[in-house]
Short mmCIF file of C-alpha atoms and ligand atoms in Angstrom, two decimals:
data_model
loop_
_atom_site.label_atom_id
_atom_site.label_comp_id
_atom_site.label_asym_id
_atom_site.label_seq_id
_atom_site.Cartn_x
_atom_site.Cartn_y
_atom_site.Cartn_z
CA MET M 1 26.27 -0.40 -2.64
CA ARG M 2 27.12 -2.44 -5.68
CA ILE M 3 25.42 -5.79 -6.13
CA ILE M 4 27.95 -8.61 -6.07
CA THR M 5 27.01 -11.57 -8.26
CA ARG M 6 30.44 -13.18 -8.73
CA GLY M 7 33.47 -13.89 -6.65
CA ALA M 8 36.51 -15.89 -7.69
CA ARG M 9 36.16 -18.23 -10.68
CA ILE M 10 37.12 -21.12 -8.46
CA GLY M 11 35.64 -21.32 -5.00
CA PRO M 12 33.35 -23.27 -2.71
CA CYS M 13 29.96 -24.06 -4.27
CA ASN M 14 27.12 -22.41 -2.33
CA ILE M 15 25.30 -25.75 -2.16
CA CYS M 16 27.75 -28.67 -1.90
CA GLY M 17 30.66 -26.62 -0.53
CA ILE M 18 33.25 -28.29 -2.75
CA THR M 19 35.87 -25.87 -4.06
CA GLN M 20 35.88 -26.00 -7.85
CA ALA M 21 35.06 -23.94 -10.93
CA LEU M 22 31.84 -22.02 -10.38
CA THR M 23 29.03 -21.58 -12.90
CA GLU M 24 26.26 -19.00 -13.21
CA ASP M 25 22.91 -19.91 -11.77
CA HIS M 26 19.91 -18.09 -13.21
CA ILE M 27 17.27 -17.03 -10.71
CA PRO M 28 14.68 -18.05 -11.70
CA PRO M 29 15.90 -20.75 -14.10
CA LYS M 30 15.57 -20.21 -17.83
CA GLY M 31 12.12 -21.36 -18.84
CA VAL M 32 10.48 -19.53 -15.96
CA SER M 33 11.75 -16.02 -16.47
CA ARG M 34 10.36 -13.67 -19.06
CA LEU M 35 12.92 -10.98 -18.32
CA SER M 36 16.01 -10.69 -20.48
CA GLN M 37 17.72 -7.37 -19.90
CA VAL M 38 17.28 -6.30 -16.31
CA VAL M 39 18.55 -3.65 -13.99
CA MET M 40 19.59 -5.16 -10.69
CA LEU M 41 19.51 -2.91 -7.69
CA ASN M 42 19.69 -2.98 -3.95
CA LEU M 43 16.32 -3.70 -2.46
CA THR M 44 16.31 -0.40 -0.60
CA ASP M 45 16.62 1.36 -3.97
CA LEU M 46 13.82 -0.73 -5.44
CA LEU M 47 11.55 0.11 -2.54
CA GLY M 48 12.54 3.77 -2.42
CA VAL M 49 12.25 4.97 -5.99
CA GLU M 50 9.90 4.63 -8.92
CA ARG M 51 12.63 4.29 -11.52
CA PRO M 52 15.94 2.52 -11.01
CA LYS M 53 18.82 4.70 -9.95
CA LYS M 54 22.01 5.03 -11.93
CA SER M 55 23.67 2.80 -9.37
CA GLY M 56 21.63 -0.10 -10.75
CA ARG M 57 23.56 -2.76 -12.62
CA ILE M 58 22.50 -4.03 -16.03
CA SER M 59 22.47 -7.76 -16.62
CA GLN M 60 21.83 -9.15 -20.09
CA ASN M 61 20.27 -12.48 -19.29
CA GLY M 62 18.28 -11.86 -16.18
CA VAL M 63 19.46 -12.26 -12.62
CA LYS M 64 22.31 -14.70 -12.16
CA PHE M 65 24.91 -15.54 -9.56
CA ARG M 66 28.20 -17.35 -10.18
CA THR M 67 27.99 -19.41 -7.04
CA LEU M 68 27.28 -23.03 -7.98
CA CYS M 69 29.45 -25.86 -9.25
CA ALA M 70 28.44 -27.50 -12.52
CA LYS M 71 27.00 -30.56 -10.78
CA CYS M 72 24.72 -28.58 -8.46
CA ASN M 73 23.73 -26.16 -11.20
CA ASN M 74 23.29 -28.34 -14.28
CA GLU M 75 22.56 -31.74 -12.80
CA ARG M 76 21.00 -31.37 -9.37
CA LEU M 77 18.96 -28.29 -10.26
CA GLY M 78 18.90 -28.35 -14.05
CA ILE M 79 17.99 -32.00 -14.54
CA HIS M 80 16.34 -33.13 -11.32
CA TYR M 81 14.38 -30.17 -9.98
CA ASP M 82 14.05 -27.20 -12.33
CA PRO M 83 11.83 -28.94 -14.91
CA THR M 84 9.15 -29.29 -12.21
CA LEU M 85 9.29 -25.61 -11.33
CA ILE M 86 9.22 -24.67 -15.01
CA SER M 87 6.16 -26.77 -15.84
CA PHE M 88 4.37 -25.64 -12.69
CA THR M 89 4.88 -21.94 -13.43
CA ARG M 90 3.94 -22.45 -17.08
CA GLU M 91 0.62 -23.93 -16.06
CA ILE M 92 -0.12 -20.94 -13.84
CA ARG M 93 1.04 -18.48 -16.48
CA SER M 94 -1.23 -20.01 -19.07
CA TYR M 95 -4.19 -19.42 -16.76
CA LEU M 96 -3.18 -15.89 -15.88
CA GLU M 97 -2.63 -14.94 -19.49
CA SER M 98 -5.50 -16.68 -21.24
CA ALA M 99 -8.44 -17.11 -18.91
CA LEU M 100 -11.17 -14.60 -19.60
CA HIS M 101 -12.49 -15.01 -16.13
CA LEU M 102 -10.16 -16.40 -13.51
CA PRO M 103 -11.71 -18.80 -11.02
CA PRO M 104 -11.24 -17.91 -7.33
CA THR M 105 -9.00 -20.94 -6.96
CA MET M 106 -7.59 -23.74 -9.04
CA TYR M 107 -5.47 -26.80 -8.34
CA VAL M 108 -2.30 -27.63 -10.22
CA PRO M 109 -0.74 -31.10 -9.83
CA SER M 110 2.98 -31.04 -9.11
CA LYS M 111 5.80 -33.21 -7.84
CA VAL M 112 6.09 -30.93 -4.86
CA ASN M 113 9.25 -32.50 -3.40
CA ARG M 114 11.06 -31.61 -6.62
CA LEU M 115 9.31 -28.25 -6.92
CA VAL M 116 10.39 -27.11 -3.46
CA ARG M 117 13.97 -28.34 -3.96
CA SER M 118 14.19 -26.24 -7.10
CA VAL M 119 13.11 -23.14 -5.20
CA VAL M 120 15.47 -23.98 -2.33
CA GLY M 121 18.41 -24.53 -4.68
CA HIS M 122 18.02 -21.10 -6.27
CA LEU M 123 17.64 -19.48 -2.88
CA LEU M 124 20.93 -21.11 -1.86
CA ALA M 125 22.57 -19.79 -5.04
CA HIS M 126 21.79 -16.18 -4.10
CA GLY M 127 24.82 -14.39 -2.65
CA VAL M 128 28.53 -14.98 -3.17
CA GLY M 129 30.44 -17.19 -0.73
CA GLU M 130 27.43 -18.18 1.34
CA HIS M 131 27.81 -21.92 1.72
CA ARG M 132 25.75 -22.94 4.80
CA ALA M 133 25.60 -19.34 6.02
CA GLY M 134 23.14 -19.29 8.92
CA THR M 135 20.75 -21.82 10.43
CA MET M 136 18.08 -21.61 7.75
CA MET M 137 20.55 -22.09 4.89
CA ASP M 138 22.37 -24.86 6.72
CA GLU M 139 19.17 -26.86 7.18
CA LEU M 140 17.95 -26.10 3.67
CA THR M 141 21.27 -27.33 2.28
CA ASN M 142 20.80 -30.67 4.06
CA TYR M 143 17.28 -30.83 2.71
CA PHE M 144 18.35 -30.01 -0.84
CA LEU M 145 21.22 -32.50 -1.00
CA ASP M 146 19.44 -35.53 0.49
CA GLU M 147 16.05 -36.53 -0.88
CA SER M 148 15.31 -38.56 2.25
CA THR M 149 15.76 -35.54 4.51
CA ALA M 150 12.55 -33.88 5.69
CA PHE M 151 11.90 -30.19 5.14
CA PRO M 152 13.38 -28.31 8.15
CA ALA M 153 11.18 -28.31 11.24
CA GLY M 154 10.21 -24.81 12.26
CA LEU M 155 10.36 -23.54 8.70
CA LYS M 156 7.23 -22.64 6.74
CA LEU M 157 7.08 -22.07 3.01
CA TYR M 158 4.28 -19.78 1.84
CA TYR M 159 3.51 -19.08 -1.79
CA TRP M 160 1.13 -16.88 -3.73
CA ILE M 161 0.54 -15.51 -7.19
CA TYR M 162 2.91 -12.67 -8.07
CA PRO M 163 1.48 -10.97 -11.18
CA TYR M 164 4.29 -8.40 -11.58
CA ASN M 165 7.24 -7.99 -13.87
CA ASP M 166 9.96 -7.32 -11.34
CA GLN M 167 11.90 -9.69 -9.14
CA VAL M 168 12.81 -9.65 -5.48
CA LEU M 169 15.44 -11.81 -3.75
CA VAL M 170 15.95 -11.73 -0.01
CA LYS M 171 18.04 -14.20 1.94
CA GLY M 172 17.79 -14.05 5.71
CA ALA M 173 16.06 -10.84 6.75
CA GLY M 174 14.26 -9.95 9.97
CA LEU M 175 10.54 -9.27 9.98
CA SER M 176 8.16 -7.96 12.61
CA LEU M 177 4.49 -7.67 11.68
CA HIS M 178 3.22 -5.93 14.79
CA TYR M 179 5.59 -3.29 16.10
CA TRP M 180 8.43 -4.93 18.01
CA ASN M 181 6.46 -7.76 19.53
CA ALA M 182 7.93 -10.73 17.75
CA PHE M 183 10.48 -11.20 15.00
CA ALA M 184 11.10 -13.99 12.57
CA VAL M 185 13.81 -14.59 10.00
CA PHE M 186 12.58 -14.88 6.43
CA SER M 187 13.82 -15.44 2.91
CA LEU M 188 11.94 -14.50 -0.21
CA LEU M 189 11.97 -15.20 -3.93
CA LYS M 190 9.52 -13.30 -6.10
CA PHE M 191 9.34 -13.62 -9.84
CA TYR M 192 6.42 -13.78 -12.20
CA PRO M 193 4.11 -15.63 -11.62
CA LEU M 194 4.88 -16.69 -8.02
CA SER M 195 6.23 -15.58 -4.67
CA PHE M 196 7.96 -18.01 -2.31
CA PHE M 197 8.28 -16.89 1.29
CA PHE M 198 10.26 -18.94 3.86
CA VAL M 199 9.63 -18.09 7.50
CA LEU M 200 11.66 -19.58 10.35
CA ASP M 201 9.91 -20.01 13.71
CA GLU M 202 6.90 -17.92 12.82
CA PRO M 203 5.36 -16.37 15.95
CA PRO M 204 2.05 -18.16 16.58
CA GLU M 205 0.04 -14.95 16.66
CA TRP M 206 0.96 -13.99 13.10
CA CYS M 207 -1.50 -16.29 11.30
CA ILE M 208 -0.23 -15.42 7.81
CA PRO M 209 -3.25 -16.07 5.58
CA TYR M 210 -1.51 -17.56 2.51
CA ASP M 211 -1.13 -21.13 1.29
CA ARG M 212 1.89 -23.21 2.22
CA LEU M 213 3.84 -25.82 0.32
CA ASP M 214 5.64 -27.47 3.24
CA PRO M 215 2.56 -29.42 4.50
CA LEU M 216 2.30 -31.05 1.06
CA LEU M 217 5.83 -32.50 1.15
CA SER M 218 6.69 -36.16 1.68
CA SER M 219 9.74 -38.40 1.78
CA ALA M 220 9.02 -39.97 -1.63
CA ILE M 221 10.56 -37.70 -4.24
CA GLU M 222 8.07 -38.63 -6.97
CA ASP M 223 4.94 -37.99 -4.90
CA GLU M 224 2.50 -35.64 -6.52
CA ALA M 225 0.18 -33.22 -4.74
CA MET M 226 -2.59 -30.92 -5.87
CA VAL M 227 -1.32 -27.42 -5.20
CA ARG M 228 -4.01 -24.84 -4.55
CA ILE M 229 -3.63 -21.57 -6.42
CA ASN M 230 -5.62 -18.63 -5.12
CA PHE M 231 -6.32 -15.80 -7.52
CA HIS M 232 -8.03 -13.61 -4.96
CA GLY M 233 -6.99 -12.09 -1.66
CA LEU M 234 -3.36 -11.61 -2.70
CA PRO M 235 -1.03 -9.42 -0.64
CA VAL M 236 0.04 -6.04 -1.99
CA GLN M 237 2.97 -6.12 -4.41
CA ARG M 238 5.62 -5.13 -1.86
CA TRP M 239 4.57 -7.41 0.98
CA PRO M 240 6.50 -8.58 2.94
CA GLU M 241 9.75 -6.92 1.82
CA ALA M 242 8.48 -3.39 2.48
CA PRO M 243 7.27 -2.49 5.96
CA VAL M 244 3.55 -1.78 6.13
CA ASP M 245 1.68 0.06 8.87
CA THR M 246 2.81 -1.58 12.08
CA GLY M 247 5.62 -3.73 10.70
CA THR M 248 9.40 -3.51 10.55
CA VAL M 249 11.84 -5.20 8.16
CA PHE M 250 15.60 -5.54 8.59
CA HIS M 251 17.30 -6.39 5.34
CA CYS M 252 20.78 -7.79 4.80
CA PRO M 253 23.09 -6.09 2.28
CA GLY M 254 22.48 -8.82 -0.32
CA ALA M 255 18.74 -8.21 -0.59
CA MET M 256 18.00 -7.14 -4.14
CA GLY M 257 15.43 -6.42 -6.77
CA ALA M 258 15.47 -6.50 -10.56
CA VAL M 259 13.28 -4.61 -12.97
CA PRO M 260 13.01 -4.87 -16.77
CA ARG M 261 15.37 -2.43 -18.43
CA MET M 262 13.52 0.39 -20.15
CA PRO M 263 14.76 1.12 -23.67
ZN1 ZN P 1 27.99 -27.87 -5.81
#
């Protein structure tokens, strides 16, 4: 199945819903990504083969979707929120790439309310014609557009170091960790150097052992928090998008990966 990254030139913005000219949103934003030429492929292809299949699609400037209006893309994300994500990931990159001996943990200060809105905005940009598609995206759209709105109740946002060169984007998939006992809906953004994992109504018995951003959030947009970065005890590269042992994952057609294009 071909990966769709653009629909009509004029259409409803994935975030504000206003029908107007659409612009390309880079996921992650420029300044975070180190990838230039990538091969985009369905997630099932990424998980199933070592090298990208011929069905993969080449993109010259990383992964991008023409789904946002200029205001949401350049102003809301580009001016208000992306700079926080960019500086946060730069700080982590500089540690990963220069430290001779990484500490078990470190703390990075960040304006977390802006940081999380940047991640949310790019999650919303994934997929053509998906304005407020589904409960999680509906609530995240409210959260993104209004700085006085609290992060959705029932939603958890995990994060961890992702020291790999590829990217994974999943919007609204079903996950079971222990056979068929309990399912939760999740979304996922993975790009060097971080993974962001949204879980809706996580079953209490799961006890996912990674750090979360949502408890650090507040209603004052400028509030700063010390974000803990763990360098040890990371999940395997393909968790949670690939089923392991007892788990099951149901992906939607839009789930995708991107790998650097080999010369
Ligand atoms: Zn918009």
